[in-house]
Each structure stands twice: as C-alpha cells, then as structure tokens.
Short mmCIF file of C-alpha atoms in Angstrom, two decimals:
data_model
loop_
_atom_site.label_atom_id
_atom_site.label_comp_id
_atom_site.label_asym_id
_atom_site.label_seq_id
_atom_site.Cartn_x
_atom_site.Cartn_y
_atom_site.Cartn_z
CA UNK V 1 -28.00 6.35 -16.47
CA UNK V 2 -31.30 7.12 -14.77
CA UNK V 3 -30.39 6.59 -11.15
CA UNK V 4 -29.11 9.65 -9.33
CA UNK V 5 -25.55 8.66 -8.56
CA UNK V 6 -25.01 11.49 -6.09
CA UNK V 7 -27.93 10.29 -4.02
CA UNK V 8 -26.47 6.79 -4.18
CA UNK V 9 -23.12 8.16 -3.02
CA UNK V 10 -24.77 9.90 -0.08
CA UNK V 11 -26.50 6.65 0.89
CA UNK V 12 -23.14 4.88 0.72
CA UNK V 13 -21.67 7.58 2.94
CA UNK V 14 -24.41 7.28 5.53
CA UNK V 15 -24.17 3.53 5.68
CA UNK V 16 -20.36 3.45 5.52
CA UNK V 17 -19.64 6.05 8.19
CA UNK V 18 -22.42 4.61 10.32
CA UNK V 19 -20.90 1.14 10.17
CA UNK V 20 -17.37 2.38 10.82
CA UNK V 21 -18.45 4.33 13.90
CA UNK V 22 -20.75 1.60 15.13
CA UNK V 23 -17.92 -0.91 14.83
CA UNK V 24 -15.42 1.32 16.60
CA UNK V 25 -17.82 2.31 19.39
CA UNK V 26 -18.64 -1.34 20.09
CA UNK V 27 -14.90 -2.07 19.93
CA UNK V 28 -14.19 0.69 22.46
CA UNK V 29 -16.90 -0.62 24.78
CA UNK V 30 -15.51 -4.14 24.58
CA UNK V 31 -11.96 -2.87 25.12
CA UNK V 32 -13.04 -1.14 28.32
CA UNK V 33 -14.94 -4.21 29.53
CA UNK V 34 -12.05 -6.48 28.64
CA UNK V 35 -9.43 -4.40 30.43
CA UNK V 36 -11.53 -4.03 33.57
CA UNK V 37 -12.16 -7.78 33.62
CA UNK V 38 -8.50 -8.54 33.08
CA UNK V 39 -7.39 -6.06 35.72
CA UNK V 40 -9.80 -7.48 38.23
CA UNK V 41 -9.25 -11.18 37.68
CA UNK V 42 -5.77 -11.53 36.19
CA UNK V 43 -3.70 -8.73 37.66
CA UNK V 44 -0.63 -10.77 38.71
CA UNK V 45 1.78 -10.31 35.80
CA UNK V 46 1.73 -6.49 36.02
CA UNK V 47 2.50 -6.43 39.74
CA UNK V 48 5.29 -8.98 39.59
CA UNK V 49 6.92 -7.16 36.68
CA UNK V 50 6.90 -3.89 38.61
CA UNK V 51 8.53 -5.53 41.63
CA UNK V 52 11.19 -7.48 39.84
CA UNK V 53 12.50 -4.90 37.42
CA UNK V 54 13.84 -2.19 39.71
CA UNK V 55 15.67 -4.75 41.86
CA UNK V 56 17.26 -6.33 38.82
CA UNK V 57 18.24 -2.94 37.46
CA UNK V 58 19.94 -2.02 40.73
CA UNK V 59 21.87 -5.26 40.77
CA UNK V 60 22.93 -4.78 37.16
CA UNK V 61 23.97 -1.18 37.77
CA UNK V 62 25.95 -2.26 40.84
CA UNK V 63 27.66 -4.98 38.85
CA UNK V 64 28.53 -2.60 36.01
CA UNK V 65 29.86 0.06 38.40
CA UNK V 66 31.98 -2.54 40.14
CA UNK V 67 33.33 -3.79 36.84
CA UNK V 68 34.19 -0.27 35.67
CA UNK V 69 35.94 0.67 38.88
CA UNK V 70 37.82 -2.62 38.83
CA UNK V 71 38.89 -1.96 35.24
CA UNK V 72 40.05 1.56 36.08
CA UNK V 73 42.08 0.42 39.07
CA UNK V 74 43.95 -2.31 37.23
CA UNK S 1 9.10 -19.82 -30.21
CA UNK S 2 9.59 -16.20 -31.17
CA UNK S 3 12.36 -15.90 -28.61
CA UNK S 4 14.12 -18.97 -29.98
CA UNK S 5 14.10 -17.50 -33.46
CA UNK S 6 15.26 -14.14 -32.12
CA UNK S 7 18.15 -15.76 -30.29
CA UNK S 8 18.96 -17.68 -33.40
CA UNK S 9 19.04 -14.50 -35.44
CA UNK S 10 21.29 -12.72 -32.96
CA UNK S 11 23.64 -15.67 -33.04
CA UNK S 12 23.69 -15.44 -36.79
CA UNK S 13 24.43 -11.73 -36.60
CA UNK S 14 27.47 -12.52 -34.52
CA UNK S 15 28.73 -15.10 -36.96
CA UNK S 16 28.03 -12.77 -39.83
CA UNK S 17 30.08 -10.00 -38.28
CA UNK S 18 33.03 -12.30 -37.73
CA UNK S 19 33.04 -13.78 -41.18
CA UNK S 20 32.03 -10.62 -43.05
CA UNK S 21 29.73 -12.09 -45.67
CA UNK S 22 31.84 -15.18 -46.06
CA UNK S 23 30.20 -18.58 -45.81
CA UNK S 24 26.91 -17.21 -44.48
CA UNK S 25 24.98 -19.76 -46.38
CA UNK S 26 27.06 -22.57 -44.95
CA UNK S 27 26.86 -21.41 -41.33
CA UNK S 28 23.15 -21.11 -41.65
CA UNK S 29 22.84 -24.65 -42.93
CA UNK S 30 24.97 -26.01 -40.13
CA UNK S 31 22.95 -24.15 -37.49
CA UNK S 32 19.85 -25.20 -39.29
CA UNK S 33 20.38 -28.85 -38.59
CA UNK S 34 20.89 -28.33 -34.89
CA UNK S 35 17.70 -26.24 -34.49
CA UNK S 36 14.36 -26.57 -36.24
CA UNK S 37 14.28 -28.38 -39.51
CA UNK S 38 10.75 -27.58 -40.55
CA UNK S 39 10.34 -23.89 -39.81
CA UNK S 40 13.65 -22.44 -40.71
CA UNK S 41 14.26 -21.53 -44.32
CA UNK S 42 17.60 -20.34 -45.52
CA UNK S 43 17.57 -16.60 -46.22
CA UNK S 44 20.12 -14.28 -47.76
CA UNK S 45 22.02 -12.30 -45.17
CA UNK S 46 20.61 -8.95 -46.26
CA UNK S 47 17.12 -10.18 -45.56
CA UNK S 48 18.17 -11.41 -42.13
CA UNK S 49 19.70 -8.04 -41.44
CA UNK S 50 16.51 -6.18 -42.37
CA UNK S 51 14.43 -8.69 -40.41
CA UNK S 52 16.54 -8.10 -37.35
CA UNK S 53 16.36 -4.34 -37.76
CA UNK S 54 12.59 -4.59 -37.99
CA UNK S 55 12.54 -6.33 -34.61
CA UNK S 56 14.57 -3.67 -32.77
CA UNK S 57 13.05 -1.42 -30.13
CA UNK S 58 13.95 1.68 -32.12
CA UNK S 59 11.82 0.49 -34.99
CA UNK S 60 8.99 -0.49 -32.67
CA UNK S 61 8.95 3.02 -31.18
CA UNK S 62 9.15 4.78 -34.56
CA UNK S 63 6.80 2.56 -36.59
CA UNK S 64 4.33 0.95 -34.23
CA UNK S 65 3.13 -2.42 -35.38
CA UNK S 66 -0.57 -2.03 -36.27
CA UNK S 67 -1.27 -5.60 -35.20
CA UNK S 68 0.29 -5.30 -31.77
CA UNK S 69 -2.22 -5.74 -28.95
CA UNK S 70 -1.98 -4.58 -25.35
CA UNK S 71 -1.51 -6.89 -22.38
CA UNK S 72 -5.20 -7.82 -22.41
CA UNK S 73 -5.26 -8.58 -26.14
CA UNK S 74 -7.17 -5.39 -26.93
CA UNK S 75 -6.50 -2.83 -29.62
CA UNK S 76 -4.36 0.14 -28.63
CA UNK S 77 -3.72 3.45 -30.37
CA UNK S 78 -0.48 4.27 -32.17
CA UNK S 79 0.15 7.05 -29.67
CA UNK S 80 0.16 4.58 -26.78
CA UNK S 81 2.57 2.34 -28.68
CA UNK S 82 5.11 5.00 -29.52
CA UNK S 83 5.19 8.33 -27.65
CA UNK S 84 2.98 7.03 -24.86
CA UNK S 85 5.54 4.39 -23.98
CA UNK S 86 8.40 6.85 -24.08
CA UNK S 87 6.47 9.22 -21.82
CA UNK S 88 5.71 6.42 -19.37
CA UNK S 89 9.36 5.39 -19.32
CA UNK S 90 10.23 8.97 -18.42
CA UNK S 91 7.51 8.88 -15.74
CA UNK S 92 9.12 5.80 -14.23
CA UNK S 93 12.45 7.66 -14.21
CA UNK S 94 10.72 10.43 -12.28
CA UNK S 95 9.42 7.83 -9.81
CA UNK S 96 12.98 6.49 -9.44
CA UNK S 97 14.11 10.01 -8.60
CA UNK S 98 11.32 10.49 -6.05
CA UNK S 99 12.04 7.13 -4.43
CA UNK S 100 15.82 7.38 -4.30
CA UNK S 101 16.55 11.07 -3.94
CA UNK S 102 13.44 12.21 -2.07
CA UNK S 103 12.91 8.98 -0.13
CA UNK S 104 9.21 8.65 -1.00
CA UNK S 105 8.20 5.13 0.13
CA UNK S 106 11.16 3.65 -1.78
CA UNK S 107 10.32 0.11 -0.63
CA UNK S 108 7.27 0.09 -2.85
CA UNK S 109 7.79 2.91 -5.28
CA UNK S 110 11.00 1.40 -6.67
CA UNK S 111 9.52 -2.02 -7.54
CA UNK S 112 6.39 -0.31 -8.91
CA UNK S 113 8.41 2.08 -11.06
CA UNK S 114 10.68 -0.67 -12.36
CA UNK S 115 7.65 -2.80 -13.12
CA UNK S 116 6.28 0.16 -15.04
CA UNK S 117 9.51 0.50 -16.97
CA UNK S 118 9.40 -3.18 -17.94
CA UNK S 119 5.71 -3.03 -18.83
CA UNK S 120 6.35 -0.30 -21.38
CA UNK S 121 8.90 -2.19 -23.41
CA UNK S 122 7.58 -2.82 -26.92
CA UNK S 123 7.72 -6.25 -28.63
CA UNK S 124 8.78 -8.17 -25.49
CA UNK S 125 5.26 -7.96 -23.99
CA UNK S 126 6.48 -8.55 -20.44
CA UNK S 127 3.17 -7.48 -18.93
CA UNK S 128 1.24 -9.80 -21.24
CA UNK S 129 -0.30 -13.02 -20.10
CA UNK S 130 2.89 -15.02 -20.60
CA UNK S 131 5.37 -12.31 -19.68
CA UNK S 132 6.75 -12.55 -16.17
CA UNK S 133 4.97 -9.40 -14.96
CA UNK S 134 1.71 -10.78 -16.26
CA UNK S 135 2.38 -14.04 -14.47
CA UNK S 136 3.12 -12.19 -11.22
CA UNK S 137 -0.05 -10.14 -11.63
CA UNK S 138 -2.22 -13.19 -12.16
CA UNK S 139 -0.45 -15.09 -9.40
CA UNK S 140 -1.23 -12.71 -6.57
CA UNK S 141 -2.91 -9.48 -7.58
CA UNK S 142 -5.80 -10.61 -9.74
CA UNK S 143 -6.90 -12.86 -6.88
CA UNK S 144 -6.11 -10.28 -4.11
CA UNK S 145 -3.54 -12.57 -2.50
CA UNK S 146 -0.60 -10.20 -2.07
CA UNK S 147 -2.42 -7.39 -0.27
CA UNK S 148 -3.71 -9.96 2.23
CA UNK S 149 -0.21 -11.29 2.91
CA UNK S 150 1.06 -7.74 3.34
CA UNK S 151 -1.72 -7.21 5.86
CA UNK S 152 -0.48 -10.21 7.87
CA UNK S 153 2.97 -8.67 8.01
CA UNK S 154 1.60 -5.27 8.98
CA UNK S 155 -0.41 -6.98 11.72
CA UNK S 156 2.75 -8.58 13.06
CA UNK S 157 4.42 -5.18 13.13
CA UNK S 158 1.53 -3.41 14.87
CA UNK S 159 1.43 -2.74 18.59
CA UNK S 160 -2.09 -2.14 19.87
CA UNK S 161 -0.77 -1.07 23.29
CA UNK S 162 -1.35 2.69 22.80
CA UNK S 163 -4.89 2.08 21.54
CA UNK S 164 -5.68 -0.26 24.44
CA UNK S 165 -4.50 2.25 27.00
CA UNK S 166 -6.64 5.05 25.54
CA UNK S 167 -9.53 3.34 23.71
CA UNK S 168 -11.53 6.45 22.88
CA UNK S 169 -8.87 7.65 20.44
CA UNK S 170 -10.19 4.90 18.14
CA UNK S 171 -12.97 7.34 17.20
CA UNK S 172 -10.38 9.54 15.51
CA UNK S 173 -9.47 6.61 13.28
CA UNK S 174 -13.15 6.32 12.41
CA UNK S 175 -13.62 9.99 11.59
CA UNK S 176 -10.71 9.93 9.17
CA UNK S 177 -12.63 7.42 7.05
CA UNK S 178 -14.84 10.35 6.13
CA UNK S 179 -12.17 11.03 3.52
CA UNK S 180 -13.23 7.83 1.76
CA UNK S 181 -16.95 8.46 1.69
CA UNK S 182 -16.74 12.20 1.15
CA UNK S 183 -14.60 11.61 -1.92
CA UNK S 184 -16.95 8.90 -3.11
CA UNK S 185 -19.74 11.48 -3.22
CA UNK S 186 -17.41 13.96 -4.91
CA UNK S 187 -16.38 11.43 -7.56
CA UNK S 188 -19.92 10.41 -8.45
CA UNK S 189 -21.01 14.06 -8.51
CA UNK S 190 -18.17 14.77 -10.91
CA UNK S 191 -19.32 11.97 -13.21
CA UNK S 192 -22.96 12.94 -12.91
CA UNK S 193 -22.77 16.67 -13.55
CA UNK S 194 -19.75 17.02 -15.82
CA UNK S 195 -18.92 15.31 -19.06
CA UNK S 196 -15.19 15.13 -18.43
CA UNK S 197 -15.24 11.92 -16.44
CA UNK S 198 -17.61 9.06 -16.41
CA UNK S 199 -16.85 6.90 -13.40
CA UNK S 200 -19.21 4.15 -12.43
CA UNK S 201 -20.04 3.94 -8.75
CA UNK S 202 -17.72 0.93 -8.44
CA UNK S 203 -14.84 2.89 -9.91
CA UNK S 204 -15.65 5.87 -7.70
CA UNK S 205 -15.56 3.62 -4.63
CA UNK S 206 -12.23 2.13 -5.64
CA UNK S 207 -10.77 5.60 -6.13
CA UNK S 208 -12.09 7.03 -2.90
CA UNK S 209 -10.55 4.24 -0.82
CA UNK S 210 -7.26 6.09 -1.42
CA UNK S 211 -8.53 8.33 1.40
CA UNK S 212 -8.06 5.40 3.76
CA UNK S 213 -4.32 5.92 3.21
CA UNK S 214 -3.80 2.22 3.32
CA UNK S 215 -1.91 0.72 0.37
CA UNK S 216 -2.93 -2.94 0.70
CA UNK S 217 -6.60 -2.02 1.29
CA UNK S 218 -6.59 0.24 -1.79
CA UNK S 219 -5.14 -2.54 -3.92
CA UNK S 220 -7.53 -5.09 -2.46
CA UNK S 221 -10.57 -2.94 -3.27
CA UNK S 222 -9.28 -1.82 -6.66
CA UNK S 223 -8.69 -5.38 -7.87
CA UNK S 224 -12.19 -6.31 -6.68
CA UNK S 225 -14.18 -3.35 -7.96
CA UNK S 226 -12.19 -1.66 -10.73
CA UNK S 227 -9.13 -3.66 -11.88
CA UNK S 228 -8.71 -1.38 -14.91
CA UNK S 229 -7.83 1.52 -12.58
CA UNK S 230 -5.45 -0.46 -10.36
CA UNK S 231 -2.22 1.11 -11.60
CA UNK S 232 -3.33 4.69 -11.09
CA UNK S 233 -4.98 3.95 -7.75
CA UNK S 234 -1.95 2.12 -6.36
CA UNK S 235 0.48 4.77 -7.55
CA UNK S 236 -1.71 7.57 -6.15
CA UNK S 237 -2.18 5.73 -2.87
CA UNK S 238 1.48 5.03 -2.26
CA UNK S 239 2.71 8.41 -3.44
CA UNK S 240 0.28 10.23 -1.16
CA UNK S 241 1.26 8.02 1.75
CA UNK S 242 4.82 9.04 1.04
CA UNK S 243 3.78 12.67 0.90
CA UNK S 244 1.99 12.60 4.27
CA UNK S 245 4.65 14.91 5.80
CA UNK S 246 3.91 17.47 3.07
CA UNK S 247 0.13 17.18 2.75
CA UNK S 248 -0.91 16.93 6.40
CA UNK S 249 0.83 19.69 8.41
CA UNK S 250 -0.81 22.67 6.63
CA UNK S 251 -4.27 21.17 7.17
CA UNK S 252 -3.52 20.36 10.80
CA UNK S 253 -2.24 23.88 11.47
CA UNK S 254 -5.15 25.55 9.68
CA UNK S 255 -7.73 23.75 11.80
CA UNK S 256 -6.17 24.21 15.25
CA UNK S 257 -5.22 27.17 17.40
CA UNK S 258 -2.06 27.57 19.40
CA UNK S 259 -3.55 26.52 22.75
CA UNK S 260 -4.94 23.30 21.25
CA UNK S 261 -1.63 22.39 19.72
CA UNK S 262 0.04 22.67 23.13
CA UNK S 263 -2.39 20.35 24.91
CA UNK S 264 -0.45 17.75 26.87
CA UNK S 265 -2.07 14.38 27.10
CA UNK S 266 -2.03 12.21 30.20
CA UNK S 267 0.59 9.49 30.17
CA UNK S 268 -0.49 6.12 28.84
CA UNK S 269 -1.22 3.39 31.36
CA UNK S 270 0.53 0.07 31.30
CA UNK S 271 -1.19 -2.55 29.14
CA UNK S 272 -0.89 -6.15 30.26
CA UNK S 273 0.16 -8.90 27.90
CA UNK S 274 -3.16 -10.67 28.28
CA UNK S 275 -5.04 -7.59 27.04
CA UNK S 276 -2.88 -7.45 23.94
CA UNK S 277 -3.42 -11.16 23.38
CA UNK S 278 -7.22 -10.98 23.74
CA UNK S 279 -7.59 -7.84 21.62
CA UNK S 280 -7.04 -9.33 18.12
CA UNK S 281 -9.47 -12.16 18.82
CA UNK S 282 -12.00 -9.69 20.19
CA UNK S 283 -11.84 -7.40 17.13
CA UNK S 284 -12.03 -10.36 14.77
CA UNK S 285 -15.09 -11.69 16.64
CA UNK S 286 -16.78 -8.31 16.27
CA UNK S 287 -15.95 -8.27 12.56
CA UNK S 288 -17.42 -11.74 12.17
CA UNK S 289 -20.65 -10.65 13.85
CA UNK S 290 -21.05 -7.23 12.28
CA UNK S 291 -19.36 -7.25 8.89
CA UNK S 292 -18.08 -10.61 7.62
CA UNK S 293 -17.06 -8.91 4.33
CA UNK S 294 -14.25 -7.17 6.18
CA UNK S 295 -12.82 -10.37 7.64
CA UNK S 296 -10.35 -11.16 4.85
CA UNK S 297 -8.49 -7.94 5.71
CA UNK S 298 -9.14 -7.85 9.46
CA UNK S 299 -8.61 -11.61 9.79
CA UNK S 300 -5.20 -11.47 8.11
CA UNK S 301 -4.25 -8.40 10.12
CA UNK S 302 -5.26 -9.96 13.43
CA UNK S 303 -3.60 -13.25 12.52
CA UNK S 304 -0.27 -11.48 12.21
CA UNK S 305 -0.86 -9.55 15.41
CA UNK S 306 -1.94 -12.64 17.31
CA UNK S 307 1.20 -14.53 16.30
CA UNK S 308 3.27 -11.64 17.57
CA UNK S 309 1.45 -11.18 20.86
CA UNK S 310 1.29 -14.91 21.60
CA UNK S 311 5.04 -14.78 22.14
CA UNK S 312 5.50 -18.49 21.47
CA UNK S 313 6.04 -18.46 17.70
CA UNK S 314 8.89 -16.01 17.42
CA UNK S 315 10.11 -17.64 14.20
CA UNK S 316 6.78 -17.24 12.41
CA UNK S 317 6.43 -13.71 13.72
CA UNK S 318 9.90 -12.90 12.44
CA UNK S 319 9.11 -14.37 9.03
CA UNK S 320 5.89 -12.39 8.73
CA UNK S 321 7.55 -9.14 9.75
CA UNK S 322 10.62 -9.53 7.58
CA UNK S 323 11.19 -12.13 4.90
CA UNK S 324 7.58 -12.78 3.92
CA UNK S 325 6.49 -9.15 3.76
CA UNK S 326 9.68 -8.24 1.88
CA UNK S 327 9.22 -11.00 -0.68
CA UNK S 328 5.59 -10.14 -1.25
CA UNK S 329 6.40 -6.42 -1.44
CA UNK S 330 8.70 -7.12 -4.39
CA UNK S 331 6.01 -9.09 -6.20
CA UNK S 332 3.28 -6.65 -5.29
CA UNK S 333 5.32 -3.71 -6.55
CA UNK S 334 6.17 -5.40 -9.85
CA UNK S 335 2.59 -6.58 -10.31
CA UNK S 336 1.21 -3.10 -9.74
CA UNK S 337 3.92 -1.72 -12.02
CA UNK S 338 2.66 -3.93 -14.83
CA UNK S 339 -0.47 -1.76 -14.78
CA UNK S 340 1.60 1.30 -15.63
CA UNK S 341 1.53 0.36 -19.31
CA UNK S 342 0.94 3.46 -21.41
CA UNK S 343 -2.41 2.35 -22.80
CA UNK S 344 -3.84 2.00 -19.29
CA UNK S 345 -2.11 4.83 -17.46
CA UNK S 346 -1.97 7.65 -20.01
CA UNK S 347 -5.68 8.38 -19.97
CA UNK S 348 -7.66 11.33 -18.62
CA UNK S 349 -9.01 9.18 -15.80
CA UNK S 350 -5.56 8.97 -14.26
CA UNK S 351 -5.43 12.70 -13.68
CA UNK S 352 -8.87 12.58 -12.07
CA UNK S 353 -7.73 9.73 -9.83
CA UNK S 354 -4.62 11.62 -8.73
CA UNK S 355 -6.72 14.72 -8.01
CA UNK S 356 -9.48 12.84 -6.17
CA UNK S 357 -6.84 10.91 -4.22
CA UNK S 358 -5.29 14.02 -2.75
CA UNK S 359 -8.77 15.38 -1.93
CA UNK S 360 -9.65 12.11 -0.17
CA UNK S 361 -6.45 12.28 1.83
CA UNK S 362 -6.94 15.90 2.87
CA UNK S 363 -10.59 15.41 3.81
CA UNK S 364 -9.64 12.40 5.94
CA UNK S 365 -6.94 14.38 7.73
CA UNK S 366 -9.29 17.29 8.36
CA UNK S 367 -12.09 15.02 9.60
CA UNK S 368 -9.73 13.41 12.12
CA UNK S 369 -8.61 16.78 13.50
CA UNK S 370 -12.19 18.08 13.69
CA UNK S 371 -13.31 14.91 15.46
CA UNK S 372 -10.65 15.45 18.12
CA UNK S 373 -11.93 18.98 18.63
CA UNK S 374 -15.50 17.70 18.97
CA UNK S 375 -14.39 15.11 21.53
CA UNK S 376 -12.74 17.89 23.55
CA UNK S 377 -16.16 19.49 24.00
CA UNK S 378 -17.12 16.56 26.21
CA UNK S 379 -15.80 16.14 29.75
CA UNK S 380 -12.83 13.84 30.27
CA UNK S 381 -9.16 13.89 29.46
CA UNK S 382 -8.39 16.38 26.71
CA UNK S 383 -7.06 15.17 23.37
CA UNK S 384 -4.51 17.10 21.39
CA UNK S 385 -6.22 17.62 17.99
CA UNK S 386 -2.90 17.11 16.24
CA UNK S 387 -3.19 13.35 16.80
CA UNK S 388 -6.51 13.37 14.91
CA UNK S 389 -4.67 13.54 11.62
CA UNK S 390 -3.06 10.18 12.44
CA UNK S 391 -6.50 8.61 12.04
CA UNK S 392 -5.78 8.15 8.34
CA UNK S 393 -3.86 4.88 8.46
CA UNK S 394 -0.43 5.44 6.85
CA UNK S 395 1.25 3.66 9.80
CA UNK S 396 3.55 4.94 11.25
CA UNK S 397 4.21 7.97 9.06
CA UNK S 398 1.03 9.87 10.05
CA UNK S 399 1.77 9.37 13.76
CA UNK S 400 5.30 10.68 13.26
CA UNK S 401 3.89 13.77 11.54
CA UNK S 402 1.58 14.43 14.51
CA UNK S 403 4.56 14.13 16.83
CA UNK S 404 6.70 16.42 14.72
CA UNK S 405 4.08 19.16 14.40
CA UNK S 406 3.41 18.93 18.15
CA UNK S 407 7.13 19.33 18.90
CA UNK S 408 7.24 22.48 16.78
CA UNK S 409 5.03 24.23 19.34
CA UNK S 410 6.22 22.57 22.53
CA UNK S 411 9.55 20.77 22.55
CA UNK S 412 8.55 18.64 25.54
CA UNK S 413 5.24 17.43 24.11
CA UNK S 414 5.75 13.85 22.92
CA UNK S 415 2.67 12.86 20.94
CA UNK S 416 4.06 9.83 19.10
CA UNK S 417 2.63 7.08 21.31
CA UNK S 418 -0.67 8.93 21.69
CA UNK S 419 -0.92 9.25 17.91
CA UNK S 420 -0.27 5.53 17.40
CA UNK S 421 -3.71 4.81 18.92
CA UNK S 422 -5.78 6.55 16.22
CA UNK S 423 -3.20 5.40 13.68
CA UNK S 424 -3.82 1.68 14.21
CA UNK S 425 -7.54 2.32 14.71
CA UNK S 426 -7.42 3.94 11.26
CA UNK S 427 -6.22 0.62 9.80
CA UNK S 428 -9.17 -1.17 11.38
CA UNK S 429 -11.48 1.66 10.30
CA UNK S 430 -10.43 1.54 6.67
CA UNK S 431 -10.70 -2.25 6.64
CA UNK S 432 -14.27 -1.88 7.92
CA UNK S 433 -14.99 0.81 5.31
CA UNK S 434 -13.60 -1.53 2.65
CA UNK S 435 -15.85 -4.29 3.93
CA UNK S 436 -18.87 -1.98 3.67
CA UNK S 437 -18.01 -1.06 0.09
CA UNK S 438 -17.59 -4.70 -0.88
CA UNK S 439 -20.83 -5.73 0.78
CA UNK S 440 -22.70 -2.97 -1.07
CA UNK S 441 -21.70 -4.43 -4.43
CA UNK S 442 -22.58 -8.01 -3.65
#
C-alpha cells in the first residue's frame, strides 16, 4: 500500500475529535439557552411542585403517626 | 434431509439394540415404506453401525472431514476443525465462569458464550446459513438491526437530568472519545511498521471503537466496516466494559493528586420536566444538521428517551426498557456468539484486537481525567477529575466506579450523580464518533 496509513489515521483523529467536540460544545450552548428560556417562560411546574410536596409530606407523616399511636393504644 | 436420515438411523439403532441382530432386514423394510422410497437403500446392520459412528462428534473431532466448509462456505484448516474447536469450547467455558462466578456482564456474556459453544459444534453447522445461529445473525446483526433496538432500550433507561443540570461536564464525555481515535492511529501504525498485523484502515476503525466502551455502537460499526472481526470486537468490548472496575481505578489514581480527589462538587440544580422533554429533540436536531450519519444511533437513542420523558406512553416505555431489550439481548448475544467459531476467532488478529481494545479503553479513561483537570484551570465551579473517567460510556458502571473511588478518599463525597453527566454524554460522544467514522468511508 502506497498511502501512509499513519498520516491517514492522524487525519481521522483530527476530524473525529474535532467533530465530537464541536457537536458537544454546540450541544452545551443549546442546553444553556434552552434551560434559560424554559426557566424564564415556563417556570410554573417547578414552583408548584416545591409548594405542594412538603405540605403533602407533613399530612402523610401526621396520618402515619396517628395510625401508629392508635395501633399501639389498642 | 440429512437430519431426517440421521434421525432415521438413530431410530434404527434403537430397534437394533432391542432385537439384537434379529429381523434387522425386516424392520428396515417396514420403516422404509413409511419414509422415503427412492433414496433409502437397505443396508446390512454393520454398515449402518459404521455409518453412524462416522457421523459422531468424536469422529468429527479426531478425523476432520476434508470437505467440511466453515459457516461462510470457505475452506478451513484441519486445526480449526479439530483442536481449534475444542480450544474454543474451553474458552466458552471460561466465559461462563467469568459471567457466573465473577459477574462480568452476565446478561450479555452468557448468551455470547453459549452461542460460541453452539457455533463450535462440528457436523451440525449451527452457525451456517441455515443453522439457527446463522439465521439469527442474518436476521438482525448483518443488517445492524439489533444494536439499534438495544440503543432504543438504553435511551429509555437513560436520565439526562444530571447532564442538563451541569452541561459543561459533557466535554468530559467528548475527551474520552480520544481513546477511539488514539487507538485508531496506534492500530494503523502497527500495521504500517510491523509485519505481525495487517489491518486495513476500516478494520482499525472498527477495532478502535472499542474505546468508546459502548457495546451496541461497537457492534454497529464492526458489522458495517469489518464484519469478519465482529466476534473478537464484541467479546473484547463487552469484557472490557465488565472489567471497568478493574481497569479504571489505577489510571484515575495515577493521574490525580489527593486534593483533587477530595474536590466536592456543587449540588445539582433541579431540572424541569420540559427541559428533559426538549433535550432529546434538540440533540437529534443537532445531529441531523451536523452529522446525519450518526442519526441511526442517536435517533434510536433519543426515541427511547423521548418516549420515557413524554410520560404518556408508560406501556411502550416499559416494553423498551424491559421485554424488548431483554429479547433482543438474547438474540444479539447468540448472534455475536456465532462469530466465535474457531476458524474466525483463533487467529493472531484476535490477540491484537484484545490488546488494542484495552489500550483504547485506558486512553479514553485517561483523556477524560486529564480533560477534567484542564477544565479546572478555568474559572468556574471546580470539577472532581474522578468523574472524567466516566466519560467513556459504559453506563452506569463507569459512573459507579467514579463514585466508589471518590468515596475511598472522602466518605461523604457522593459523585454518582455528577458522574452520570459525562457518562451519558459519552454515549452521545461515541455515537458521534461512530458517525464520523462511517461518513469517512462513504
């Protein structure tokens, strides 16, 4: 074979690593843009989740404690 | 046809044993009328006996049939027909041991090893075109179907949350792909300057993709670029993935100092459902624009992830994650195992592939760790270099290794979720690298 395979391999490496990093850097940029857009324009679900959960947990804990104490008494 | 005659002969053996030479002629004639009339000729019992003995496995191992061809209808040496097969059967026993006793990726290693055992049976030709392993291979491996389906299932199992909450860790998943391209150069250099191996650049590419530590991607690329090396590449790929906890920690420890290993990373922010839902579509759109060759892998991966994150097709998501991926894993393993036939596996190239595979893996691990150290030179939140090693895909094993090594130095340092970011980015990275390799050979 006349072509220098090692040189070919190095070309592959340059192109391959270049593409991988280019892809990931663009992906990172888009991820940042996307999350800032979503946080600015569609923030509701996060807030409501935060509010609802602790309340629910307290109620559930209260119910369980009541049930346990009831069970122990009887 | 052959099987019918074989069955017929075994039946006759049974009758012969019962009657002890009596009425053999008669029995044969009676049976004769119920089966073929044209082909069967009455033979004396002694001849039947010797014919049957000639068709046993013992005879096939001791006196290989000079006319027997391998699964592709090519000539194979006597060594590969006799001792080669016995050696391969012992190799599959070793794989059984590793899978069952040592717990090395048993889900895939067991089907692969059993496929290998079946492929090395003489006479029966199970891996041949009409044997069931051959049928499985042609059904889904020769056309790259099974790896794609596995990718859908993996997508449905993947949570991009950790990556979305700390996007820059994706770079670690990119750096680890250096293992692929570094090994590619090494493999072609080895073929160029030594006479031991003579890999073409396609074969070298297929081998080096082992460094991506991604089983389905390796199989996908190997079937496309170098199907003759599939067995060795798949076995190397899956065994190294299973050996991640052994291969990676020494490299990670050698490249980091104590202070770096104790770095605590800031807690991950909450990721909203909408972000997770948009992400797969976003990545797929980028792949379409930049590298359409990678879309079979990335498309399947994101399809599975999209179904999961949509939250409205729980049944499909469940099928992808469980029954479908399990079914395909069985077929994939058996199909790959069919390539463990002695004439294809017991060649010098296999040793080179195993050696290059472990180099690819180690280089990828090292590149990920070094990348994390480079990123720490820039201002911003510090990254614990131990999660860099998770940039080689091997989900979720590599992330668990990062976590475990981190815990060795600081019990309270939980790196698992942080390491999942580069880990899933590594899957995307190796799919992109695979796309580049494919596009280069178009």
